[in-house]
Amino acid sequence: MSYRKIAMQPDKKIALVAHDNKKRDLLEWAQYNRDLLAHHEVYATGTTGATLDRQLGFRIHRLQSGPLGGDQQIGAKIADNEIDFLIFFWDPLEPMPHDPDVKALLRMAVVWNIPIACNRATADFMISSPLMDGEYDRLVPDYEEYRARRIDWGAGTERGARDSAEGEE
């Protein structure tokens, strides 16, 4: 598979997400790293976004609560290259009623090769990396071959395999 480069600018687009039992941890982490975060563009879901906006004193792009579509909004922004990395404090000991949304979000982060921190130690390493404030070329698989794949729609369908090979999905 071939790869393409996606440039990350010095000011990153960061998504901050935390489940209920981890919101305090994320808030403490963000307050400690406030000055590092302040010159980046920060996105957050639901009540996490509202609290961070109030406590940090700089603009947070607020999305829906995770279970109400916020996780999916962030996933879509990752796919559209509008999020450079994800800090997602989730509780491995608590059941997640919206587990499919969480898995989809993490999957998008892996598919589009963005850094992910799921705990405080990893977030500390990411935010203090020398790559954080510089340009970085992220390598992403070139999905054009996947998009152009040939699909056999079967006999009796209005669309044959020839149509799908022309790029229609």
PDB file of C-alpha atoms in Angstrom:
ATOM      1  CA  MET A   1       0.000   0.000   0.000  1.00  0.00           C
ATOM      2  CA  SER A   2       1.242   3.467  -0.791  1.00  0.00           C
ATOM      3  CA  TYR A   3       1.146   6.352   1.660  1.00  0.00           C
ATOM      4  CA  ARG A   4       0.541  10.057   1.473  1.00  0.00           C
ATOM      5  CA  LYS A   5       1.719  12.807   3.778  1.00  0.00           C
ATOM      6  CA  ILE A   6      -0.619  15.050   5.710  1.00  0.00           C
ATOM      7  CA  ALA A   7       1.109  18.090   7.172  1.00  0.00           C
ATOM      8  CA  MET A   8       0.372  18.995  10.776  1.00  0.00           C
ATOM      9  CA  GLN A   9       1.015  22.676  11.456  1.00  0.00           C
ATOM     10  CA  PRO A  10       2.820  23.945  14.582  1.00  0.00           C
ATOM     11  CA  ASP A  11      -0.538  24.916  16.111  1.00  0.00           C
ATOM     12  CA  LYS A  12      -2.312  21.593  16.468  1.00  0.00           C
ATOM     13  CA  LYS A  13      -6.025  20.784  16.480  1.00  0.00           C
ATOM     14  CA  ILE A  14      -6.521  18.777  19.678  1.00  0.00           C
ATOM     15  CA  ALA A  15      -9.607  16.853  20.790  1.00  0.00           C
ATOM     16  CA  LEU A  16     -10.089  16.357  24.537  1.00  0.00           C
ATOM     17  CA  VAL A  17     -12.593  13.740  25.659  1.00  0.00           C
ATOM     18  CA  ALA A  18     -13.230  12.217  29.091  1.00  0.00           C
ATOM     19  CA  HIS A  19     -15.745   9.803  30.487  1.00  0.00           C
ATOM     20  CA  ASP A  20     -17.513  10.773  33.696  1.00  0.00           C
ATOM     21  CA  ASN A  21     -15.082   9.015  36.067  1.00  0.00           C
ATOM     22  CA  LYS A  22     -12.116  10.599  34.272  1.00  0.00           C
ATOM     23  CA  LYS A  23     -13.324  14.187  33.838  1.00  0.00           C
ATOM     24  CA  ARG A  24     -11.504  15.387  36.964  1.00  0.00           C
ATOM     25  CA  ASP A  25      -8.256  13.776  35.738  1.00  0.00           C
ATOM     26  CA  LEU A  26      -8.580  15.459  32.345  1.00  0.00           C
ATOM     27  CA  LEU A  27      -9.386  18.829  33.937  1.00  0.00           C
ATOM     28  CA  GLU A  28      -6.356  18.594  36.254  1.00  0.00           C
ATOM     29  CA  TRP A  29      -4.148  17.573  33.314  1.00  0.00           C
ATOM     30  CA  ALA A  30      -5.462  20.430  31.161  1.00  0.00           C
ATOM     31  CA  GLN A  31      -5.018  22.985  33.951  1.00  0.00           C
ATOM     32  CA  TYR A  32      -1.430  21.827  34.495  1.00  0.00           C
ATOM     33  CA  ASN A  33      -0.779  22.094  30.731  1.00  0.00           C
ATOM     34  CA  ARG A  34      -2.890  25.198  30.185  1.00  0.00           C
ATOM     35  CA  ASP A  35      -0.088  27.332  28.735  1.00  0.00           C
ATOM     36  CA  LEU A  36       0.944  24.560  26.339  1.00  0.00           C
ATOM     37  CA  LEU A  37      -2.651  24.030  25.203  1.00  0.00           C
ATOM     38  CA  ALA A  38      -3.567  27.716  24.904  1.00  0.00           C
ATOM     39  CA  HIS A  39      -2.009  28.361  21.495  1.00  0.00           C
ATOM     40  CA  HIS A  40      -3.532  25.247  19.952  1.00  0.00           C
ATOM     41  CA  GLU A  41      -7.090  24.824  18.705  1.00  0.00           C
ATOM     42  CA  VAL A  42      -8.915  22.689  21.283  1.00  0.00           C
ATOM     43  CA  TYR A  43     -12.120  20.704  20.780  1.00  0.00           C
ATOM     44  CA  ALA A  44     -14.060  18.875  23.482  1.00  0.00           C
ATOM     45  CA  THR A  45     -17.315  17.012  23.911  1.00  0.00           C
ATOM     46  CA  GLY A  46     -20.293  17.962  26.077  1.00  0.00           C
ATOM     47  CA  THR A  47     -19.812  18.863  29.713  1.00  0.00           C
ATOM     48  CA  THR A  48     -16.054  18.339  29.381  1.00  0.00           C
ATOM     49  CA  GLY A  49     -15.964  21.199  26.871  1.00  0.00           C
ATOM     50  CA  ALA A  50     -18.109  23.466  29.022  1.00  0.00           C
ATOM     51  CA  THR A  51     -15.946  22.874  32.103  1.00  0.00           C
ATOM     52  CA  LEU A  52     -12.658  23.291  30.215  1.00  0.00           C
ATOM     53  CA  ASP A  53     -13.906  26.496  28.595  1.00  0.00           C
ATOM     54  CA  ARG A  54     -14.776  27.941  32.002  1.00  0.00           C
ATOM     55  CA  GLN A  55     -11.661  26.720  33.856  1.00  0.00           C
ATOM     56  CA  LEU A  56      -8.932  27.308  31.266  1.00  0.00           C
ATOM     57  CA  GLY A  57      -9.938  30.767  30.116  1.00  0.00           C
ATOM     58  CA  PHE A  58      -9.486  30.251  26.383  1.00  0.00           C
ATOM     59  CA  ARG A  59     -11.867  29.184  23.641  1.00  0.00           C
ATOM     60  CA  ILE A  60     -12.821  25.515  23.474  1.00  0.00           C
ATOM     61  CA  HIS A  61     -14.772  24.316  20.418  1.00  0.00           C
ATOM     62  CA  ARG A  62     -17.638  22.509  22.105  1.00  0.00           C
ATOM     63  CA  LEU A  63     -19.328  19.536  20.484  1.00  0.00           C
ATOM     64  CA  GLN A  64     -22.207  17.316  21.573  1.00  0.00           C
ATOM     65  CA  SER A  65     -21.892  15.023  24.570  1.00  0.00           C
ATOM     66  CA  GLY A  66     -20.248  11.729  23.596  1.00  0.00           C
ATOM     67  CA  PRO A  67     -23.379   9.554  23.795  1.00  0.00           C
ATOM     68  CA  LEU A  68     -25.365  12.227  21.923  1.00  0.00           C
ATOM     69  CA  GLY A  69     -23.031  12.174  18.935  1.00  0.00           C
ATOM     70  CA  GLY A  70     -19.937  14.041  20.154  1.00  0.00           C
ATOM     71  CA  ASP A  71     -17.662  11.018  19.718  1.00  0.00           C
ATOM     72  CA  GLN A  72     -18.933  10.670  16.161  1.00  0.00           C
ATOM     73  CA  GLN A  73     -18.429  14.395  15.522  1.00  0.00           C
ATOM     74  CA  ILE A  74     -14.795  14.084  16.559  1.00  0.00           C
ATOM     75  CA  GLY A  75     -14.401  10.950  14.436  1.00  0.00           C
ATOM     76  CA  ALA A  76     -15.753  12.840  11.420  1.00  0.00           C
ATOM     77  CA  LYS A  77     -13.356  15.722  12.098  1.00  0.00           C
ATOM     78  CA  ILE A  78     -10.472  13.241  12.223  1.00  0.00           C
ATOM     79  CA  ALA A  79     -11.517  11.796   8.838  1.00  0.00           C
ATOM     80  CA  ASP A  80     -11.768  15.353   7.429  1.00  0.00           C
ATOM     81  CA  ASN A  81      -8.300  16.272   8.775  1.00  0.00           C
ATOM     82  CA  GLU A  82      -9.775  18.765  11.246  1.00  0.00           C
ATOM     83  CA  ILE A  83      -8.291  17.031  14.322  1.00  0.00           C
ATOM     84  CA  ASP A  84      -4.551  16.324  14.630  1.00  0.00           C
ATOM     85  CA  PHE A  85      -4.604  14.283  17.784  1.00  0.00           C
ATOM     86  CA  LEU A  86      -6.859  12.884  20.440  1.00  0.00           C
ATOM     87  CA  ILE A  87      -6.574  12.856  24.208  1.00  0.00           C
ATOM     88  CA  PHE A  88      -9.281  10.527  25.447  1.00  0.00           C
ATOM     89  CA  PHE A  89      -9.362   9.645  29.128  1.00  0.00           C
ATOM     90  CA  TRP A  90     -11.705   6.687  29.431  1.00  0.00           C
ATOM     91  CA  ASP A  91     -12.352   4.410  32.366  1.00  0.00           C
ATOM     92  CA  PRO A  92     -11.422   0.784  31.617  1.00  0.00           C
ATOM     93  CA  LEU A  93     -13.291  -0.411  34.730  1.00  0.00           C
ATOM     94  CA  GLU A  94     -16.652   1.106  33.857  1.00  0.00           C
ATOM     95  CA  PRO A  95     -19.056  -0.306  31.262  1.00  0.00           C
ATOM     96  CA  MET A  96     -19.661   2.116  28.420  1.00  0.00           C
ATOM     97  CA  PRO A  97     -23.261   2.272  27.206  1.00  0.00           C
ATOM     98  CA  HIS A  98     -22.081   3.937  23.993  1.00  0.00           C
ATOM     99  CA  ASP A  99     -19.190   1.484  23.488  1.00  0.00           C
ATOM    100  CA  PRO A 100     -19.721   1.240  19.685  1.00  0.00           C
ATOM    101  CA  ASP A 101     -19.247   5.030  19.408  1.00  0.00           C
ATOM    102  CA  VAL A 102     -16.059   4.859  21.480  1.00  0.00           C
ATOM    103  CA  LYS A 103     -14.670   2.032  19.350  1.00  0.00           C
ATOM    104  CA  ALA A 104     -15.555   3.932  16.172  1.00  0.00           C
ATOM    105  CA  LEU A 105     -13.740   7.039  17.457  1.00  0.00           C
ATOM    106  CA  LEU A 106     -10.612   5.083  18.351  1.00  0.00           C
ATOM    107  CA  ARG A 107     -10.796   3.300  15.005  1.00  0.00           C
ATOM    108  CA  MET A 108     -10.854   6.627  13.129  1.00  0.00           C
ATOM    109  CA  ALA A 109      -7.787   7.773  15.053  1.00  0.00           C
ATOM    110  CA  VAL A 110      -5.924   4.616  13.987  1.00  0.00           C
ATOM    111  CA  VAL A 111      -7.204   4.665  10.377  1.00  0.00           C
ATOM    112  CA  TRP A 112      -6.004   8.261   9.944  1.00  0.00           C
ATOM    113  CA  ASN A 113      -2.814   7.752  11.995  1.00  0.00           C
ATOM    114  CA  ILE A 114      -3.265  10.488  14.552  1.00  0.00           C
ATOM    115  CA  PRO A 115      -1.616  10.282  17.977  1.00  0.00           C
ATOM    116  CA  ILE A 116      -3.921   9.039  20.742  1.00  0.00           C
ATOM    117  CA  ALA A 117      -3.440   9.356  24.498  1.00  0.00           C
ATOM    118  CA  CYS A 118      -5.801   7.289  26.629  1.00  0.00           C
ATOM    119  CA  ASN A 119      -4.173   8.062  29.967  1.00  0.00           C
ATOM    120  CA  ARG A 120      -2.344  10.848  31.728  1.00  0.00           C
ATOM    121  CA  ALA A 121       1.175   9.465  31.261  1.00  0.00           C
ATOM    122  CA  THR A 122       0.763   9.169  27.487  1.00  0.00           C
ATOM    123  CA  ALA A 123      -0.807  12.630  27.329  1.00  0.00           C
ATOM    124  CA  ASP A 124       2.197  14.024  29.252  1.00  0.00           C
ATOM    125  CA  PHE A 125       4.615  12.469  26.768  1.00  0.00           C
ATOM    126  CA  MET A 126       2.612  13.762  23.806  1.00  0.00           C
ATOM    127  CA  ILE A 127       2.210  17.341  25.019  1.00  0.00           C
ATOM    128  CA  SER A 128       5.910  17.605  25.957  1.00  0.00           C
ATOM    129  CA  SER A 129       7.207  16.095  22.715  1.00  0.00           C
ATOM    130  CA  PRO A 130       9.443  18.343  20.601  1.00  0.00           C
ATOM    131  CA  LEU A 131       7.099  17.478  17.706  1.00  0.00           C
ATOM    132  CA  MET A 132       4.230  19.210  19.486  1.00  0.00           C
ATOM    133  CA  ASP A 133       5.122  22.747  18.460  1.00  0.00           C
ATOM    134  CA  GLY A 134       6.620  22.063  15.068  1.00  0.00           C
ATOM    135  CA  GLU A 135       5.438  20.920  11.680  1.00  0.00           C
ATOM    136  CA  TYR A 136       5.045  17.182  11.269  1.00  0.00           C
ATOM    137  CA  ASP A 137       4.197  15.076   8.225  1.00  0.00           C
ATOM    138  CA  ARG A 138       1.800  12.337   9.231  1.00  0.00           C
ATOM    139  CA  LEU A 139       1.891   9.291   6.952  1.00  0.00           C
ATOM    140  CA  VAL A 140      -1.544   7.978   6.046  1.00  0.00           C
ATOM    141  CA  PRO A 141      -2.323   5.037   3.778  1.00  0.00           C
ATOM    142  CA  ASP A 142      -3.560   6.142   0.372  1.00  0.00           C
ATOM    143  CA  TYR A 143      -7.131   4.879   0.443  1.00  0.00           C
ATOM    144  CA  GLU A 144      -7.842   5.619  -3.237  1.00  0.00           C
ATOM    145  CA  GLU A 145      -7.380   1.946  -4.126  1.00  0.00           C
ATOM    146  CA  TYR A 146      -9.954   1.025  -1.486  1.00  0.00           C
ATOM    147  CA  ARG A 147     -12.385   3.686  -2.696  1.00  0.00           C
ATOM    148  CA  ALA A 148     -12.028   2.513  -6.315  1.00  0.00           C
ATOM    149  CA  ARG A 149     -12.384  -1.210  -5.538  1.00  0.00           C
ATOM    150  CA  ARG A 150     -14.656  -3.246  -7.770  1.00  0.00           C
ATOM    151  CA  ILE A 151     -17.826  -4.543  -6.146  1.00  0.00           C
ATOM    152  CA  ASP A 152     -19.897  -7.350  -7.594  1.00  0.00           C
ATOM    153  CA  TRP A 153     -23.499  -6.250  -7.069  1.00  0.00           C
ATOM    154  CA  GLY A 154     -24.799  -9.625  -8.273  1.00  0.00           C
ATOM    155  CA  ALA A 155     -27.182 -10.638 -11.027  1.00  0.00           C
ATOM    156  CA  GLY A 156     -30.494  -8.850 -11.274  1.00  0.00           C
ATOM    157  CA  THR A 157     -29.330  -5.576  -9.771  1.00  0.00           C
ATOM    158  CA  GLU A 158     -29.663  -2.326 -11.624  1.00  0.00           C
ATOM    159  CA  ARG A 159     -26.017  -1.574 -11.008  1.00  0.00           C
ATOM    160  CA  GLY A 160     -23.425  -3.997 -12.209  1.00  0.00           C
ATOM    161  CA  ALA A 161     -19.794  -4.337 -11.232  1.00  0.00           C
ATOM    162  CA  ARG A 162     -18.901  -2.072 -14.161  1.00  0.00           C
ATOM    163  CA  ASP A 163     -20.748   0.839 -12.477  1.00  0.00           C
ATOM    164  CA  SER A 164     -18.924   0.424  -9.180  1.00  0.00           C
ATOM    165  CA  ALA A 165     -15.575   0.332 -10.965  1.00  0.00           C
ATOM    166  CA  GLU A 166     -16.322   3.838 -12.244  1.00  0.00           C
ATOM    167  CA  GLY A 167     -16.060   5.151  -8.703  1.00  0.00           C
ATOM    168  CA  GLU A 168     -19.706   5.121  -7.666  1.00  0.00           C
ATOM    169  CA  GLU A 169     -20.328   3.664  -4.250  1.00  0.00           C
TER     170      GLU A 169
END
